[in-house]
N, CA and C atoms as an extended XYZ file, in Angstrom:
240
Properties=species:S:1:pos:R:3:atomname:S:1:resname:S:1:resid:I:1 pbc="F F F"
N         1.603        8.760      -12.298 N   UNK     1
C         0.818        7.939      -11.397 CA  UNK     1
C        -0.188        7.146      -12.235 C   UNK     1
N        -0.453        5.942      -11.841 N   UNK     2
C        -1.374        5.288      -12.694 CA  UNK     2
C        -2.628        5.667      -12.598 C   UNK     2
N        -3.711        4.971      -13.626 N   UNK     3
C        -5.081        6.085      -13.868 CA  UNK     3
C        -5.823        5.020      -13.420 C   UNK     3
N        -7.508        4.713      -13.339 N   UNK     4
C        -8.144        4.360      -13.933 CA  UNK     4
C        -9.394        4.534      -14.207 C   UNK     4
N       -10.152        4.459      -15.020 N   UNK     5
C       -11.317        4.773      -16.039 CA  UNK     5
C       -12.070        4.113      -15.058 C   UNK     5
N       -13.214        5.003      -14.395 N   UNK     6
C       -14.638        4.025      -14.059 CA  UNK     6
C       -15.972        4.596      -14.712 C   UNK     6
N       -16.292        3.696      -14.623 N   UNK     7
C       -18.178        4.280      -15.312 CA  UNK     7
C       -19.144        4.143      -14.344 C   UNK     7
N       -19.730        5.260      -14.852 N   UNK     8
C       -21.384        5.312      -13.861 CA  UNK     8
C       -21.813        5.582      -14.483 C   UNK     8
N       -23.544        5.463      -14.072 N   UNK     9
C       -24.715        5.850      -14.567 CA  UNK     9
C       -24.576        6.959      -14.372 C   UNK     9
N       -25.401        7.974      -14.867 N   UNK    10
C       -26.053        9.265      -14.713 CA  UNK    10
C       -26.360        9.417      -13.728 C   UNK    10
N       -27.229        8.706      -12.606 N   UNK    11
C       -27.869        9.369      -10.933 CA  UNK    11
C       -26.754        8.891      -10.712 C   UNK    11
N       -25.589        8.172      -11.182 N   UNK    12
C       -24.110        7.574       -9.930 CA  UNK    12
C       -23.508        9.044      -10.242 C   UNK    12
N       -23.565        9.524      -11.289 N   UNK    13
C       -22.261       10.856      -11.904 CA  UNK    13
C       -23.065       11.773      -11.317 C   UNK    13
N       -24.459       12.463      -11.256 N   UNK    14
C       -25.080       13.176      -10.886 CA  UNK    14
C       -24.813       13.587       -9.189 C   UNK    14
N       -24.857       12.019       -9.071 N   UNK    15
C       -25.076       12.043       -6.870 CA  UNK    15
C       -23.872       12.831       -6.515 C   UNK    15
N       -22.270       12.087       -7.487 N   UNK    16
C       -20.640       12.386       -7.510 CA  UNK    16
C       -21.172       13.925       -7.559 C   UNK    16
N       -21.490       14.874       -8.174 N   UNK    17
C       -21.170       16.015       -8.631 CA  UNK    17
C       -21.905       16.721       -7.196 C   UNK    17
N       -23.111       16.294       -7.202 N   UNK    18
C       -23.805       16.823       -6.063 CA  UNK    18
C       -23.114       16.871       -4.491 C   UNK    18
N       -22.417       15.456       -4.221 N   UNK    19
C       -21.630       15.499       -2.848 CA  UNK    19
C       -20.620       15.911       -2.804 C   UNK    19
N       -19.893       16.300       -4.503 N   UNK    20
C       -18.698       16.693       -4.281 CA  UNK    20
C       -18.382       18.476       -3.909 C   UNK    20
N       -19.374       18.961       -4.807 N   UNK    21
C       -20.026       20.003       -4.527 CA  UNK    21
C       -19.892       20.772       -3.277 C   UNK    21
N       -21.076       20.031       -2.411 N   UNK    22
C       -21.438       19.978       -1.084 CA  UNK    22
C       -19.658       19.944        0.080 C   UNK    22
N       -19.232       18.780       -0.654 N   UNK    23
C       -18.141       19.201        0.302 CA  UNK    23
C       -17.215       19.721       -0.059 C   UNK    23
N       -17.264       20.502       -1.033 N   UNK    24
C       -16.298       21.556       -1.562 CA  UNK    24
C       -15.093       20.909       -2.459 C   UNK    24
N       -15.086       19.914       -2.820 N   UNK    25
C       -14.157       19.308       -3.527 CA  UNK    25
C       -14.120       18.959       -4.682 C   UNK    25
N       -13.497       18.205       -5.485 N   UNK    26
C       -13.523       17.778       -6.848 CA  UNK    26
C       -14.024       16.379       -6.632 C   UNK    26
N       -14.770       15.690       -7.884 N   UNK    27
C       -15.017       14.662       -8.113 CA  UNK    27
C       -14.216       13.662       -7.946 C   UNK    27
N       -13.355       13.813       -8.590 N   UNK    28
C       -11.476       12.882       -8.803 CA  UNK    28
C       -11.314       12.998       -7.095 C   UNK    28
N       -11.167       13.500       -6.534 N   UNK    29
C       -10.761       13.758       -4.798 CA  UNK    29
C       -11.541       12.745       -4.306 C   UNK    29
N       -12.964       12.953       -4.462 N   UNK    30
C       -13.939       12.186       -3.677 CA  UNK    30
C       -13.593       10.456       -3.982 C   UNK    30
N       -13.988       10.663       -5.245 N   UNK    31
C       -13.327        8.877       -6.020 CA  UNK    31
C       -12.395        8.800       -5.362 C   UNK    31
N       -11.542        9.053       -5.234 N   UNK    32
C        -9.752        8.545       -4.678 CA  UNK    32
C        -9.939        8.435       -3.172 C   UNK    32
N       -10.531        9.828       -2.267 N   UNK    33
C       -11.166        9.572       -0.986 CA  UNK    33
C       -11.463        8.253       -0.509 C   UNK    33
N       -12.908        7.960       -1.436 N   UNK    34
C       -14.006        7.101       -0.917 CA  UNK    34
C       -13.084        5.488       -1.200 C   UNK    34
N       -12.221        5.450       -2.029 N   UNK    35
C       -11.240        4.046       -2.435 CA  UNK    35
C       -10.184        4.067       -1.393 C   UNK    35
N        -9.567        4.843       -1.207 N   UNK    36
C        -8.583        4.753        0.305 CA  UNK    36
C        -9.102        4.587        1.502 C   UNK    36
N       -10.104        5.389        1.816 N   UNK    37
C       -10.888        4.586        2.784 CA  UNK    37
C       -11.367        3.157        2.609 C   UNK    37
N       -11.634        2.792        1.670 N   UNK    38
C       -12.435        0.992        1.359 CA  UNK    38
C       -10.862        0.580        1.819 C   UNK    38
N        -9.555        0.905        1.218 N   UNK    39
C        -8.719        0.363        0.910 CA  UNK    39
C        -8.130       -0.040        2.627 C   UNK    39
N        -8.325        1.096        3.836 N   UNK    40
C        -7.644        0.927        4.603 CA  UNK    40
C        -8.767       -0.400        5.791 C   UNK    40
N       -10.062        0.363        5.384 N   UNK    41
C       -11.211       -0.644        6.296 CA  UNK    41
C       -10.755       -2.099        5.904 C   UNK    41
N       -10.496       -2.458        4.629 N   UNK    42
C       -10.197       -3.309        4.176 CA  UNK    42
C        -8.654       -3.781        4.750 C   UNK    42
N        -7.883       -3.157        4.842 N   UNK    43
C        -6.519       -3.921        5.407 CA  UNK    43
C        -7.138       -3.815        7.237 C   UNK    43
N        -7.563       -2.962        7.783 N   UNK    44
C        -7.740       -3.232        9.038 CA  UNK    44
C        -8.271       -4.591        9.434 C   UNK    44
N        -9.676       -4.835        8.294 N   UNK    45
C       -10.825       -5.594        8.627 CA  UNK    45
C        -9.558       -7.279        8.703 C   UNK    45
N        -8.466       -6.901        7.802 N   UNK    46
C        -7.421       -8.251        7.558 CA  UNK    46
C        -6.829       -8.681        8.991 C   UNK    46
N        -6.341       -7.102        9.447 N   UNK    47
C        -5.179       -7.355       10.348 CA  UNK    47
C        -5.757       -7.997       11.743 C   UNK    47
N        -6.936       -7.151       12.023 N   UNK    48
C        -8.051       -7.279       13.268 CA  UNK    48
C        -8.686       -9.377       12.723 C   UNK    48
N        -8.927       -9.755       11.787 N   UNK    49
C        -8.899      -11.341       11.541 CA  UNK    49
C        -7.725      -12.346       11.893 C   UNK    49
N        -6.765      -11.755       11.554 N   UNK    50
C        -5.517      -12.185       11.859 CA  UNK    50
C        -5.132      -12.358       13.503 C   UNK    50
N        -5.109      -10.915       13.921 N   UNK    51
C        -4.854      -11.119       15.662 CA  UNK    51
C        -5.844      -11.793       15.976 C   UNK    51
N        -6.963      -11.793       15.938 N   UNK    52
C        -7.984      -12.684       16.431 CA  UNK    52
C        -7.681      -14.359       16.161 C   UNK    52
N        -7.237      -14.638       15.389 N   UNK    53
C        -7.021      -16.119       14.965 CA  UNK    53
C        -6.150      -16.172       15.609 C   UNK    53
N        -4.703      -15.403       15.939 N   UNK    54
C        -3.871      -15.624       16.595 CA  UNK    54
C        -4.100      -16.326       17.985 C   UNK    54
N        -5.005      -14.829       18.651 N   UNK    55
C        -5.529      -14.751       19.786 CA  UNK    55
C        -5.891      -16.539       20.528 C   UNK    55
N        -6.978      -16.582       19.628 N   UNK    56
C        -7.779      -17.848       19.548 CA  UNK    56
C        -6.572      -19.186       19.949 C   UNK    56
N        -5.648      -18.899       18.639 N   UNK    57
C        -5.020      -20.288       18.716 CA  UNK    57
C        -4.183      -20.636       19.930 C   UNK    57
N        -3.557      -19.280       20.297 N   UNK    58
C        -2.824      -19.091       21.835 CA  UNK    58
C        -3.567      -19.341       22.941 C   UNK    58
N        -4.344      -19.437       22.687 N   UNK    59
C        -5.414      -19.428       23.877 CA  UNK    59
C        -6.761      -20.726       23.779 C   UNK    59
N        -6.593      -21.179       22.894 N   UNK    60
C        -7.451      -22.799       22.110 CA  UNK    60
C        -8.081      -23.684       23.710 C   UNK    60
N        -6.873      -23.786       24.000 N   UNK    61
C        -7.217      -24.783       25.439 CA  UNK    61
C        -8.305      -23.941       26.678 C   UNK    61
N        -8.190      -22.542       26.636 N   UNK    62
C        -9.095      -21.979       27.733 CA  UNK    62
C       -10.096      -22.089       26.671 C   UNK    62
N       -10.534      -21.774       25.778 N   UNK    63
C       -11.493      -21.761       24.837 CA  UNK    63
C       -11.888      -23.148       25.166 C   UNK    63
N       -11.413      -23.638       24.864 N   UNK    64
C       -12.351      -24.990       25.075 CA  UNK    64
C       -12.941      -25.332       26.757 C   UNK    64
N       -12.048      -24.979       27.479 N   UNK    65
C       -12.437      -25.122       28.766 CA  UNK    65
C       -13.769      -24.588       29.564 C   UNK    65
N       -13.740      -23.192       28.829 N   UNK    66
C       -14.978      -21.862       29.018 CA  UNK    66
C       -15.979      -22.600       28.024 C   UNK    66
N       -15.981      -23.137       26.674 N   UNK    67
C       -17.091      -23.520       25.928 CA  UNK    67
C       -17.070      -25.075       25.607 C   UNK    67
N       -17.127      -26.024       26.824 N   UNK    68
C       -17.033      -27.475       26.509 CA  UNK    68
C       -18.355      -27.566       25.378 C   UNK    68
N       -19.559      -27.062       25.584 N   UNK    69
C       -20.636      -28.180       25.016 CA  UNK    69
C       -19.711      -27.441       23.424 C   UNK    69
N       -19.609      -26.852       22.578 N   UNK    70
C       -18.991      -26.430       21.634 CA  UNK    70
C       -17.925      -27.108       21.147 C   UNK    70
N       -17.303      -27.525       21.802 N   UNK    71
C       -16.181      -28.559       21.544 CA  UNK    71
C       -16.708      -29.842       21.164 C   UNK    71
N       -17.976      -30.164       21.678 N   UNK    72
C       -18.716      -31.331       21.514 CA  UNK    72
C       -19.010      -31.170       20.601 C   UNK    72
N       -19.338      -30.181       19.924 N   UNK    73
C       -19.795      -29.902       18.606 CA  UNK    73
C       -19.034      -30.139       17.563 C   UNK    73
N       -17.891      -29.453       17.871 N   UNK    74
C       -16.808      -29.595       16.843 CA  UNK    74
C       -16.420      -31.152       16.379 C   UNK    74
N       -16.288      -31.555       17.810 N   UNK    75
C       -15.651      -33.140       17.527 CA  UNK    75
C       -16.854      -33.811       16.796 C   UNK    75
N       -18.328      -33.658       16.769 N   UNK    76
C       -18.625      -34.427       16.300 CA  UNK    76
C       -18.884      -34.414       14.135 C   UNK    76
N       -18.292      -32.858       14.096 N   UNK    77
C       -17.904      -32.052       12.843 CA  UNK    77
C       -19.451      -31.114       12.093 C   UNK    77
N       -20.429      -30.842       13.618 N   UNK    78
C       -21.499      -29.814       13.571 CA  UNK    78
C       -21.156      -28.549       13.105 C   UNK    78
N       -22.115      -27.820       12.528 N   UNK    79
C       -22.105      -26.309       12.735 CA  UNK    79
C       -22.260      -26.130       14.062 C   UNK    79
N       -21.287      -24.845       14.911 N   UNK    80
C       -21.811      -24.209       16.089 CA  UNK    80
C       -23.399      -23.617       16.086 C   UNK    80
């Protein structure tokens, strides 16, 4: 499996040892933990942008209908 090398400070390696400790685990666990979690918030945070744009574009014309003065905005190439 591939590796990789990170560095911390001393209170970053210190805090690692202390929470890992605490929750009964190894250091290496927690690191790999705390990155799969970033990793999945991170594909959710994608997928949940995506349906939403979808959402939006399927639906563009009620959007505009529900937020005319906004549209005014747009056309004239404002920030909302």
């Amino acid at each position: 499996m591939p590796a990789l090398n990170v560095e911390f400070s001393e209170r970053e390696l210190a805090d690692l040892r202390q929470i890992a400790k605490e929750r009964g685990t190894s250091m290496k666990a927690l690191v790999r933990e705390a990155a799969a979690a970033d990793i999945a918030r991170h594909r959710a945070l994608k997928e949940g942008a995506e349906t939403f744009r979808a959402f939006f574009t399927a639906h563009a014309a009620e959007f505009a209908a529900a937020f005319p003065d906004d549209e005014a905005v747009q056309a004239r190439g404002e920030a909302a």
